[in-house]
PDB file of C-alpha atoms and ligand atoms in Angstrom:
ATOM      1  CA  MET A   1     170.549  99.417-101.791  1.00  0.00           C
ATOM      2  CA  LYS A   2     170.033  98.804-106.235  1.00  0.00           C
ATOM      3  CA  LYS A   3     166.410  99.753-106.797  1.00  0.00           C
ATOM      4  CA  ASN A   4     164.872  96.229-107.472  1.00  0.00           C
ATOM      5  CA  THR A   5     166.861  94.284-104.893  1.00  0.00           C
ATOM      6  CA  GLY A   6     164.689  93.633-102.170  1.00  0.00           C
ATOM      7  CA  SER A   7     165.482  93.506 -98.394  1.00  0.00           C
ATOM      8  CA  LEU A   8     165.702  90.626 -95.591  1.00  0.00           C
ATOM      9  CA  TYR A   9     163.938  91.178 -92.603  1.00  0.00           C
ATOM     10  CA  ILE A  10     165.094  89.977 -89.416  1.00  0.00           C
ATOM     11  CA  VAL A  11     161.738  89.193 -87.450  1.00  0.00           C
ATOM     12  CA  ALA A  12     161.858  88.142 -84.058  1.00  0.00           C
ATOM     13  CA  THR A  13     159.112  85.774 -82.925  1.00  0.00           C
ATOM     14  CA  PRO A  14     157.343  85.278 -79.402  1.00  0.00           C
ATOM     15  CA  ILE A  15     159.465  82.890 -76.995  1.00  0.00           C
ATOM     16  CA  GLY A  16     156.617  81.611 -75.226  1.00  0.00           C
ATOM     17  CA  ASN A  17     153.882  84.428 -74.565  1.00  0.00           C
ATOM     18  CA  LEU A  18     152.453  84.877 -78.320  1.00  0.00           C
ATOM     19  CA  GLU A  19     152.126  88.130 -76.853  1.00  0.00           C
ATOM     20  CA  ASP A  20     155.009  89.143 -77.522  1.00  0.00           C
ATOM     21  CA  ILE A  21     155.289  89.289 -80.688  1.00  0.00           C
ATOM     22  CA  THR A  22     155.599  94.193 -81.937  1.00  0.00           C
ATOM     23  CA  LEU A  23     153.446  95.229 -84.271  1.00  0.00           C
ATOM     24  CA  ARG A  24     156.385  96.201 -86.975  1.00  0.00           C
ATOM     25  CA  ALA A  25     156.276  92.344 -86.649  1.00  0.00           C
ATOM     26  CA  LEU A  26     153.607  91.398 -87.756  1.00  0.00           C
ATOM     27  CA  ARG A  27     152.520  94.664 -90.338  1.00  0.00           C
ATOM     28  CA  VAL A  28     156.277  93.128 -92.153  1.00  0.00           C
ATOM     29  CA  LEU A  29     155.378  89.492 -91.592  1.00  0.00           C
ATOM     30  CA  LYS A  30     152.553  90.238 -93.435  1.00  0.00           C
ATOM     31  CA  GLU A  31     154.534  92.762 -95.783  1.00  0.00           C
ATOM     32  CA  VAL A  32     157.104  90.644 -97.568  1.00  0.00           C
ATOM     33  CA  ASP A  33     157.341  87.950-100.641  1.00  0.00           C
ATOM     34  CA  LEU A  34     158.202  85.108 -98.923  1.00  0.00           C
ATOM     35  CA  ILE A  35     159.040  84.100 -94.798  1.00  0.00           C
ATOM     36  CA  ALA A  36     162.350  81.830 -94.033  1.00  0.00           C
ATOM     37  CA  ALA A  37     161.376  79.479 -91.694  1.00  0.00           C
ATOM     38  CA  GLU A  38     163.239  77.469 -89.712  1.00  0.00           C
ATOM     39  CA  ASP A  39     161.383  75.277 -88.764  1.00  0.00           C
ATOM     40  CA  THR A  40     157.753  75.726 -91.700  1.00  0.00           C
ATOM     41  CA  ARG A  41     155.192  74.315 -89.702  1.00  0.00           C
ATOM     42  CA  HIS A  42     156.274  75.758 -86.406  1.00  0.00           C
ATOM     43  CA  THR A  43     155.803  78.905 -87.799  1.00  0.00           C
ATOM     44  CA  LEU A  44     152.517  78.150 -90.210  1.00  0.00           C
ATOM     45  CA  GLN A  45     150.730  78.418 -86.216  1.00  0.00           C
ATOM     46  CA  LEU A  46     151.815  81.567 -85.225  1.00  0.00           C
ATOM     47  CA  LEU A  47     150.793  82.386 -88.408  1.00  0.00           C
ATOM     48  CA  ASN A  48     147.801  80.723 -88.706  1.00  0.00           C
ATOM     49  CA  HIS A  49     147.657  82.415 -84.686  1.00  0.00           C
ATOM     50  CA  PHE A  50     147.363  85.024 -86.352  1.00  0.00           C
ATOM     51  CA  GLU A  51     145.607  85.155 -89.424  1.00  0.00           C
ATOM     52  CA  ILE A  52     148.660  85.675 -92.303  1.00  0.00           C
ATOM     53  CA  SER A  53     148.628  83.599 -95.646  1.00  0.00           C
ATOM     54  CA  LYS A  54     152.596  83.356 -96.887  1.00  0.00           C
ATOM     55  CA  PRO A  55     154.685  81.153 -98.613  1.00  0.00           C
ATOM     56  CA  LEU A  56     156.767  79.812 -96.097  1.00  0.00           C
ATOM     57  CA  ILE A  57     160.669  78.272 -97.478  1.00  0.00           C
ATOM     58  CA  SER A  58     162.606  76.222 -95.244  1.00  0.00           C
ATOM     59  CA  ASN A  59     165.602  77.998 -93.910  1.00  0.00           C
ATOM     60  CA  HIS A  60     167.110  75.054 -90.708  1.00  0.00           C
ATOM     61  CA  ARG A  61     170.577  74.696 -89.679  1.00  0.00           C
ATOM     62  CA  HIS A  62     170.874  71.324 -92.455  1.00  0.00           C
ATOM     63  CA  ASN A  63     170.247  73.404 -95.748  1.00  0.00           C
ATOM     64  CA  GLU A  64     171.589  77.140 -94.537  1.00  0.00           C
ATOM     65  CA  GLU A  65     174.164  77.209 -96.178  1.00  0.00           C
ATOM     66  CA  GLU A  66     172.836  76.076 -99.619  1.00  0.00           C
ATOM     67  CA  LYS A  67     169.418  77.900 -98.713  1.00  0.00           C
ATOM     68  CA  SER A  68     171.272  81.102 -98.862  1.00  0.00           C
ATOM     69  CA  SER A  69     172.311  80.959-101.820  1.00  0.00           C
ATOM     70  CA  VAL A  70     168.602  80.613-102.374  1.00  0.00           C
ATOM     71  CA  LEU A  71     167.853  83.290-100.926  1.00  0.00           C
ATOM     72  CA  ILE A  72     169.540  85.734-102.250  1.00  0.00           C
ATOM     73  CA  GLU A  73     168.756  84.974-106.425  1.00  0.00           C
ATOM     74  CA  LYS A  74     164.788  86.042-104.841  1.00  0.00           C
ATOM     75  CA  LEU A  75     165.967  89.225-102.838  1.00  0.00           C
ATOM     76  CA  LYS A  76     168.301  90.529-106.155  1.00  0.00           C
ATOM     77  CA  SER A  77     165.043  89.127-107.808  1.00  0.00           C
ATOM     78  CA  GLY A  78     162.874  91.640-105.928  1.00  0.00           C
ATOM     79  CA  LYS A  79     161.323  90.132-103.510  1.00  0.00           C
ATOM     80  CA  ASN A  80     160.772  90.914 -99.999  1.00  0.00           C
ATOM     81  CA  ILE A  81     161.522  88.658 -97.427  1.00  0.00           C
ATOM     82  CA  ALA A  82     160.988  88.174 -93.145  1.00  0.00           C
ATOM     83  CA  LEU A  83     163.821  85.524 -91.903  1.00  0.00           C
ATOM     84  CA  VAL A  84     162.500  83.767 -88.842  1.00  0.00           C
ATOM     85  CA  SER A  85     163.105  80.864 -85.663  1.00  0.00           C
ATOM     86  CA  ASP A  86     161.741  79.347 -84.033  1.00  0.00           C
ATOM     87  CA  ALA A  87     161.358  80.981 -81.495  1.00  0.00           C
ATOM     88  CA  GLY A  88     162.921  84.293 -79.974  1.00  0.00           C
ATOM     89  CA  THR A  89     164.863  85.941 -82.287  1.00  0.00           C
ATOM     90  CA  PRO A  90     167.541  84.753 -85.589  1.00  0.00           C
ATOM     91  CA  GLY A  91     170.923  84.290 -85.652  1.00  0.00           C
ATOM     92  CA  ILE A  92     171.322  84.115 -82.011  1.00  0.00           C
ATOM     93  CA  CYS A  93     171.408  80.903 -81.343  1.00  0.00           C
ATOM     94  CA  ASP A  94     169.139  80.120 -83.864  1.00  0.00           C
ATOM     95  CA  PRO A  95     169.523  80.525 -88.612  1.00  0.00           C
ATOM     96  CA  GLY A  96     170.371  82.925 -90.025  1.00  0.00           C
ATOM     97  CA  GLU A  97     174.209  84.294 -89.439  1.00  0.00           C
ATOM     98  CA  GLU A  98     174.629  82.835 -93.216  1.00  0.00           C
ATOM     99  CA  VAL A  99     172.165  84.847 -95.386  1.00  0.00           C
ATOM    100  CA  ILE A 100     172.531  87.555 -93.349  1.00  0.00           C
ATOM    101  CA  LYS A 101     176.361  86.908 -94.403  1.00  0.00           C
ATOM    102  CA  LYS A 102     175.751  86.539 -97.515  1.00  0.00           C
ATOM    103  CA  CYS A 103     173.161  89.602 -98.137  1.00  0.00           C
ATOM    104  CA  ILE A 104     175.993  91.992 -96.338  1.00  0.00           C
ATOM    105  CA  GLU A 105     179.048  90.364 -98.981  1.00  0.00           C
ATOM    106  CA  GLU A 106     175.518  90.947-102.056  1.00  0.00           C
ATOM    107  CA  GLY A 107     174.886  94.744-100.948  1.00  0.00           C
ATOM    108  CA  ILE A 108     171.654  93.378 -99.457  1.00  0.00           C
ATOM    109  CA  THR A 109     169.979  95.444 -97.026  1.00  0.00           C
ATOM    110  CA  VAL A 110     168.889  93.606 -94.210  1.00  0.00           C
ATOM    111  CA  VAL A 111     166.839  95.025 -91.363  1.00  0.00           C
ATOM    112  CA  PRO A 112     166.540  93.920 -87.870  1.00  0.00           C
ATOM    113  CA  ILE A 113     162.938  93.887 -86.528  1.00  0.00           C
ATOM    114  CA  PRO A 114     162.796  93.869 -82.934  1.00  0.00           C
ATOM    115  CA  GLY A 115     161.800  90.991 -80.122  1.00  0.00           C
ATOM    116  CA  ALA A 116     162.131  88.399 -77.396  1.00  0.00           C
ATOM    117  CA  CYS A 117     165.239  86.621 -76.498  1.00  0.00           C
ATOM    118  CA  ALA A 118     165.935  84.615 -73.482  1.00  0.00           C
ATOM    119  CA  MET A 119     169.093  86.069 -73.431  1.00  0.00           C
ATOM    120  CA  ILE A 120     168.543  89.364 -72.757  1.00  0.00           C
ATOM    121  CA  ASN A 121     165.261  88.914 -71.276  1.00  0.00           C
ATOM    122  CA  SER A 122     166.753  86.376 -68.292  1.00  0.00           C
ATOM    123  CA  LEU A 123     169.419  88.338 -67.899  1.00  0.00           C
ATOM    124  CA  ILE A 124     167.797  91.898 -67.113  1.00  0.00           C
ATOM    125  CA  CYS A 125     165.431  89.651 -63.978  1.00  0.00           C
ATOM    126  CA  SER A 126     168.978  88.052 -62.473  1.00  0.00           C
ATOM    127  CA  GLY A 127     169.467  90.175 -60.022  1.00  0.00           C
ATOM    128  CA  ILE A 128     172.858  90.162 -61.691  1.00  0.00           C
ATOM    129  CA  ASP A 129     175.601  92.613 -63.140  1.00  0.00           C
ATOM    130  CA  THR A 130     174.546  93.904 -66.839  1.00  0.00           C
ATOM    131  CA  ASN A 131     177.660  96.248 -67.255  1.00  0.00           C
ATOM    132  CA  GLU A 132     179.192  94.251 -69.227  1.00  0.00           C
ATOM    133  CA  PHE A 133     177.873  89.824 -69.593  1.00  0.00           C
ATOM    134  CA  THR A 134     179.026  87.367 -72.326  1.00  0.00           C
ATOM    135  CA  PHE A 135     176.817  85.260 -74.327  1.00  0.00           C
ATOM    136  CA  LEU A 136     178.412  81.609 -74.842  1.00  0.00           C
ATOM    137  CA  GLY A 137     175.634  80.125 -75.926  1.00  0.00           C
ATOM    138  CA  PHE A 138     175.328  76.301 -75.218  1.00  0.00           C
ATOM    139  CA  LEU A 139     178.360  74.956 -73.474  1.00  0.00           C
ATOM    140  CA  PRO A 140     179.938  72.439 -75.606  1.00  0.00           C
ATOM    141  CA  LEU A 141     180.225  68.787 -75.730  1.00  0.00           C
ATOM    142  CA  ASN A 142     183.476  68.540 -77.117  1.00  0.00           C
ATOM    143  CA  LYS A 143     185.087  67.170 -73.696  1.00  0.00           C
ATOM    144  CA  LYS A 144     188.493  69.324 -74.514  1.00  0.00           C
ATOM    145  CA  LEU A 145     185.874  73.167 -75.641  1.00  0.00           C
ATOM    146  CA  ARG A 146     183.660  72.480 -72.737  1.00  0.00           C
ATOM    147  CA  LYS A 147     186.622  71.848 -70.487  1.00  0.00           C
ATOM    148  CA  THR A 148     187.586  75.678 -72.621  1.00  0.00           C
ATOM    149  CA  LYS A 149     184.260  77.401 -71.411  1.00  0.00           C
ATOM    150  CA  LEU A 150     184.219  76.768 -68.269  1.00  0.00           C
ATOM    151  CA  ASP A 151     188.035  77.739 -67.640  1.00  0.00           C
ATOM    152  CA  GLU A 152     187.061  80.501 -68.882  1.00  0.00           C
ATOM    153  CA  ILE A 153     183.658  80.713 -66.398  1.00  0.00           C
ATOM    154  CA  GLU A 154     186.074  79.723 -63.544  1.00  0.00           C
ATOM    155  CA  LYS A 155     188.313  83.275 -64.417  1.00  0.00           C
ATOM    156  CA  SER A 156     185.819  85.596 -66.443  1.00  0.00           C
ATOM    157  CA  ASN A 157     185.086  89.373 -64.661  1.00  0.00           C
ATOM    158  CA  LYS A 158     181.918  89.563 -66.453  1.00  0.00           C
ATOM    159  CA  THR A 159     178.790  88.301 -66.155  1.00  0.00           C
ATOM    160  CA  ILE A 160     178.342  84.471 -68.120  1.00  0.00           C
ATOM    161  CA  ILE A 161     174.674  83.498 -69.815  1.00  0.00           C
ATOM    162  CA  ILE A 162     174.223  80.007 -70.879  1.00  0.00           C
ATOM    163  CA  TYR A 163     172.019  78.880 -72.521  1.00  0.00           C
ATOM    164  CA  GLU A 164     170.907  74.981 -71.759  1.00  0.00           C
ATOM    165  CA  ALA A 165     168.707  72.043 -72.247  1.00  0.00           C
ATOM    166  CA  PRO A 166     166.490  70.532 -70.035  1.00  0.00           C
ATOM    167  CA  HIS A 167     168.026  67.277 -70.106  1.00  0.00           C
ATOM    168  CA  LYS A 168     171.251  68.721 -70.196  1.00  0.00           C
ATOM    169  CA  LEU A 169     170.990  70.725 -67.073  1.00  0.00           C
ATOM    170  CA  GLU A 170     172.070  68.362 -64.292  1.00  0.00           C
ATOM    171  CA  LYS A 171     175.552  67.693 -66.012  1.00  0.00           C
ATOM    172  CA  THR A 172     175.606  71.075 -66.761  1.00  0.00           C
ATOM    173  CA  LEU A 173     175.396  72.398 -62.997  1.00  0.00           C
ATOM    174  CA  ASN A 174     177.548  69.553 -61.911  1.00  0.00           C
ATOM    175  CA  ASP A 175     180.363  71.007 -64.594  1.00  0.00           C
ATOM    176  CA  LEU A 176     179.421  73.933 -63.175  1.00  0.00           C
ATOM    177  CA  LYS A 177     179.568  72.743 -59.635  1.00  0.00           C
ATOM    178  CA  GLU A 178     183.637  71.571 -59.902  1.00  0.00           C
ATOM    179  CA  ILE A 179     185.225  75.122 -61.262  1.00  0.00           C
ATOM    180  CA  LEU A 180     182.157  78.408 -58.933  1.00  0.00           C
ATOM    181  CA  ASP A 181     182.851  79.345 -55.502  1.00  0.00           C
ATOM    182  CA  ALA A 182     180.196  78.496 -52.929  1.00  0.00           C
ATOM    183  CA  ASP A 183     179.503  82.039 -53.058  1.00  0.00           C
ATOM    184  CA  ARG A 184     178.905  82.954 -56.033  1.00  0.00           C
ATOM    185  CA  LYS A 185     175.753  83.449 -56.817  1.00  0.00           C
ATOM    186  CA  ILE A 186     174.618  81.762 -60.103  1.00  0.00           C
ATOM    187  CA  VAL A 187     170.286  82.532 -61.893  1.00  0.00           C
ATOM    188  CA  LEU A 188     168.691  79.752 -63.420  1.00  0.00           C
ATOM    189  CA  ALA A 189     165.409  81.501 -65.633  1.00  0.00           C
ATOM    190  CA  ARG A 190     162.876  79.024 -66.816  1.00  0.00           C
ATOM    191  CA  GLU A 191     159.942  79.123 -68.777  1.00  0.00           C
ATOM    192  CA  ILE A 192     160.672  82.660 -69.430  1.00  0.00           C
ATOM    193  CA  THR A 193     157.457  84.413 -70.521  1.00  0.00           C
ATOM    194  CA  LYS A 194     154.609  81.449 -70.190  1.00  0.00           C
ATOM    195  CA  ILE A 195     152.678  80.031 -67.193  1.00  0.00           C
ATOM    196  CA  HIS A 196     155.431  78.408 -65.284  1.00  0.00           C
ATOM    197  CA  GLU A 197     157.721  81.340 -65.600  1.00  0.00           C
ATOM    198  CA  GLU A 198     160.527  81.075 -62.464  1.00  0.00           C
ATOM    199  CA  PHE A 199     163.821  82.297 -61.397  1.00  0.00           C
ATOM    200  CA  ILE A 200     166.031  80.174 -59.513  1.00  0.00           C
ATOM    201  CA  ARG A 201     168.157  82.633 -57.533  1.00  0.00           C
ATOM    202  CA  GLY A 202     171.217  81.321 -54.897  1.00  0.00           C
ATOM    203  CA  ASN A 203     174.336  79.456 -55.646  1.00  0.00           C
ATOM    204  CA  ILE A 204     175.606  76.506 -56.971  1.00  0.00           C
ATOM    205  CA  ASP A 205     174.398  73.363 -54.258  1.00  0.00           C
ATOM    206  CA  TYR A 206     170.972  75.237 -54.623  1.00  0.00           C
ATOM    207  CA  LEU A 207     170.392  74.944 -58.166  1.00  0.00           C
ATOM    208  CA  LEU A 208     171.404  71.604 -58.055  1.00  0.00           C
ATOM    209  CA  SER A 209     168.898  71.035 -54.701  1.00  0.00           C
ATOM    210  CA  LYS A 210     166.151  72.121 -56.704  1.00  0.00           C
ATOM    211  CA  ILE A 211     166.964  70.104 -60.186  1.00  0.00           C
ATOM    212  CA  PRO A 212     164.219  67.320 -59.703  1.00  0.00           C
ATOM    213  CA  GLU A 213     161.341  70.109 -60.224  1.00  0.00           C
ATOM    214  CA  ILE A 214     163.152  72.060 -62.619  1.00  0.00           C
ATOM    215  CA  LYS A 215     161.123  70.819 -65.963  1.00  0.00           C
ATOM    216  CA  GLY A 216     161.138  73.318 -69.105  1.00  0.00           C
ATOM    217  CA  GLU A 217     163.247  76.200 -71.931  1.00  0.00           C
ATOM    218  CA  ILE A 218     166.558  77.162 -69.637  1.00  0.00           C
ATOM    219  CA  VAL A 219     168.794  79.708 -68.716  1.00  0.00           C
ATOM    220  CA  LEU A 220     171.963  80.324 -66.565  1.00  0.00           C
ATOM    221  CA  ILE A 221     173.425  83.104 -65.396  1.00  0.00           C
ATOM    222  CA  ILE A 222     176.202  82.871 -63.555  1.00  0.00           C
ATOM    223  CA  ASP A 223     177.789  85.854 -61.445  1.00  0.00           C
ATOM    224  CA  LYS A 224     181.763  87.233 -61.964  1.00  0.00           C
ATOM    225  CA  ALA A 225     184.590  85.680 -60.420  1.00  0.00           C
ATOM    226  CA  LYS A 226     186.400  87.443 -57.747  1.00  0.00           C
ATOM    227  CA  PRO A 227     189.178  88.970 -57.892  1.00  0.00           C
ATOM    228  CA  GLN A 228     192.072  86.497 -57.490  1.00  0.00           C
ATOM    229  CA  GLU A 229     194.278  86.834 -54.677  1.00  0.00           C
ATOM    230  CA  GLY A 230     196.901  89.810 -55.692  1.00  0.00           C
ATOM    231  CA  GLU A 231     194.780  91.214 -58.041  1.00  0.00           C
ATOM    232  CA  SER A 232     193.051  94.773 -57.155  1.00  0.00           C
ATOM    233  CA  GLU A 233     189.631  94.477 -56.536  1.00  0.00           C
ATOM    234  CA  LEU A 234     189.053  96.991 -59.402  1.00  0.00           C
ATOM    235  CA  ASN A 235     189.289  94.746 -61.535  1.00  0.00           C
ATOM    236  CA  SER A 236     186.714  92.713 -61.403  1.00  0.00           C
ATOM    237  CA  LEU A 237     184.942  96.467 -62.277  1.00  0.00           C
ATOM    238  CA  SER A 238     183.915  97.362 -65.950  1.00  0.00           C
ATOM    239  CA  LEU A 239     186.744  99.364 -67.509  1.00  0.00           C
ATOM    240  CA  ASP A 240     184.090 102.671 -67.195  1.00  0.00           C
ATOM    241  CA  GLU A 241     184.163 101.330 -63.301  1.00  0.00           C
ATOM    242  CA  HIS A 242     187.112 101.728 -62.884  1.00  0.00           C
ATOM    243  CA  TYR A 243     187.810 104.882 -63.980  1.00  0.00           C
ATOM    244  CA  LYS A 244     185.251 107.109 -62.524  1.00  0.00           C
ATOM    245  CA  PHE A 245     187.187 105.475 -59.786  1.00  0.00           C
ATOM    246  CA  TYR A 246     190.152 107.501 -59.710  1.00  0.00           C
ATOM    247  CA  GLU A 247     188.080 109.838 -62.332  1.00  0.00           C
ATOM    248  CA  LYS A 248     186.320 111.379 -58.513  1.00  0.00           C
ATOM    249  CA  GLN A 249     189.838 111.023 -56.272  1.00  0.00           C
ATOM    250  CA  GLY A 250     191.467 113.897 -59.400  1.00  0.00           C
ATOM    251  CA  PHE A 251     193.643 112.281 -60.969  1.00  0.00           C
ATOM    252  CA  SER A 252     194.085 113.082 -64.720  1.00  0.00           C
ATOM    253  CA  LYS A 253     193.058 111.579 -67.454  1.00  0.00           C
ATOM    254  CA  LYS A 254     197.022 109.678 -68.427  1.00  0.00           C
ATOM    255  CA  ASP A 255     197.220 109.060 -65.029  1.00  0.00           C
ATOM    256  CA  ILE A 256     194.347 107.171 -64.365  1.00  0.00           C
ATOM    257  CA  ILE A 257     194.837 104.838 -68.496  1.00  0.00           C
ATOM    258  CA  LYS A 258     198.254 104.598 -66.334  1.00  0.00           C
ATOM    259  CA  LYS A 259     197.422 103.510 -63.568  1.00  0.00           C
ATOM    260  CA  ILE A 260     194.407 101.430 -64.638  1.00  0.00           C
ATOM    261  CA  ALA A 261     197.494  99.605 -66.962  1.00  0.00           C
ATOM    262  CA  LYS A 262     199.179  98.850 -64.089  1.00  0.00           C
ATOM    263  CA  ASP A 263     196.241  96.653 -62.227  1.00  0.00           C
ATOM    264  CA  ARG A 264     194.822  95.181 -65.376  1.00  0.00           C
ATOM    265  CA  ASN A 265     199.013  94.544 -65.620  1.00  0.00           C
ATOM    266  CA  VAL A 266     198.238  96.014 -69.503  1.00  0.00           C
ATOM    267  CA  ASN A 267     199.647  97.867 -71.902  1.00  0.00           C
ATOM    268  CA  LYS A 268     198.231 101.255 -71.329  1.00  0.00           C
ATOM    269  CA  ASN A 269     197.631 101.618 -75.475  1.00  0.00           C
ATOM    270  CA  GLU A 270     195.077  98.805 -74.717  1.00  0.00           C
ATOM    271  CA  ILE A 271     193.319 101.690 -72.189  1.00  0.00           C
ATOM    272  CA  TYR A 272     194.522 104.260 -74.663  1.00  0.00           C
ATOM    273  CA  GLN A 273     192.365 102.678 -77.674  1.00  0.00           C
ATOM    274  CA  TYR A 274     189.384 102.074 -75.695  1.00  0.00           C
ATOM    275  CA  PHE A 275     189.402 105.276 -73.928  1.00  0.00           C
ATOM    276  CA  ILE A 276     189.506 107.707 -77.059  1.00  0.00           C
TER     277      ILE A 276
HETATM  278  N1  SAM B 301     167.637  82.708 -80.326  1.00  0.00           N
HETATM  279  C1  SAM B 301     166.863  82.638 -79.588  1.00  0.00           C
HETATM  280  C2  SAM B 301     166.117  83.145 -78.172  1.00  0.00           C
HETATM  281  O1  SAM B 301     166.887  84.277 -79.149  1.00  0.00           O
HETATM  282  O2  SAM B 301     166.758  83.053 -77.858  1.00  0.00           O
HETATM  283  C3  SAM B 301     166.852  80.915 -78.828  1.00  0.00           C
HETATM  284  C4  SAM B 301     167.543  79.250 -79.027  1.00  0.00           C
HETATM  285  S1  SAM B 301     168.271  78.136 -78.884  1.00  0.00           S
HETATM  286  C5  SAM B 301     167.585  77.251 -80.109  1.00  0.00           C
HETATM  287  C6  SAM B 301     167.210  77.904 -77.368  1.00  0.00           C
HETATM  288  C7  SAM B 301     167.047  78.323 -76.480  1.00  0.00           C
HETATM  289  O3  SAM B 301     167.235  79.711 -75.761  1.00  0.00           O
HETATM  290  C8  SAM B 301     166.908  77.015 -75.134  1.00  0.00           C
HETATM  291  O4  SAM B 301     167.329  75.643 -75.032  1.00  0.00           O
HETATM  292  C9  SAM B 301     166.887  77.389 -74.436  1.00  0.00           C
HETATM  293  O5  SAM B 301     168.035  77.243 -73.368  1.00  0.00           O
HETATM  294  C10 SAM B 301     166.629  79.352 -74.441  1.00  0.00           C
HETATM  295  N2  SAM B 301     165.235  79.948 -74.417  1.00  0.00           N
HETATM  296  C11 SAM B 301     164.312  79.869 -75.352  1.00  0.00           C
HETATM  297  N3  SAM B 301     162.330  80.412 -75.566  1.00  0.00           N
HETATM  298  C12 SAM B 301     163.032  80.545 -74.089  1.00  0.00           C
HETATM  299  C13 SAM B 301     162.332  80.054 -72.597  1.00  0.00           C
HETATM  300  N4  SAM B 301     161.053  81.302 -72.966  1.00  0.00           N
HETATM  301  N5  SAM B 301     162.343  80.100 -71.047  1.00  0.00           N
HETATM  302  C14 SAM B 301     164.171  80.558 -70.901  1.00  0.00           C
HETATM  303  N6  SAM B 301     165.090  79.842 -72.039  1.00  0.00           N
HETATM  304  C15 SAM B 301     164.442  79.794 -73.255  1.00  0.00           C
END
């Protein structure tokens, strides 16, 4: 990095419980020249709570493109900037991506300051496989795009994570009912880190029956699909687990790769590339 260029710090903030801010996040927020916030009024409350006084600049979804250029100029002039969103990790279903990409193009250092993220904390306490997962963010509202995502969920051989707004939950669960087997595990994590934190574990019918009681912020974790008829049970394993299965039976690396490729009906080079 050029000597007099500032750095952009991507600072995660709590998703409910204010104790979840890290010591490093507090130090960075105190030390930077400027804080770029999704909603400056929201961030001001957080800063007031921690008695931090700093100039704020807005960087929300609708002005991200234009604000990125302003932030880049400031960084180039030597200012250090912290980027925060309303809650959790910036860039995860929140603004951040644009300015981060531009910083990288301009050779400006981007520093992650880790902390709360709803999807990770919902996943780890869901009891559903954490080995391999797909984060879909919010399901699209557009019918065609939504259908594509639902098809992906129906057949997924990985755990699926979805964000949902409370007023759209009923529609989403009804859409999921159309594609999920009755015994497919699904967990609804709500209000995590807050007073009413709750994990509702069951199947789609059970979640639908709970709808009247479900309020607040929501993450859905859906177990991977069972292998389709005629498909090897092994295909629901991760590639590493699949490898270990054959390794335990004494097969050579070369044979294991061939066997995995055959089971999954893919080119063996793809599997080879994964394991080298
Ligand atoms: N950047 C955030 C993160 O790191 O998770 C996500 C922001 S996104 C705009 C907001 C969505 O995240 C909510 O609709 C909900 O799906 C999820 N979410 C945020 N806070 C949550 C919480 N405390 N409990 C459950 N879900 C939460």
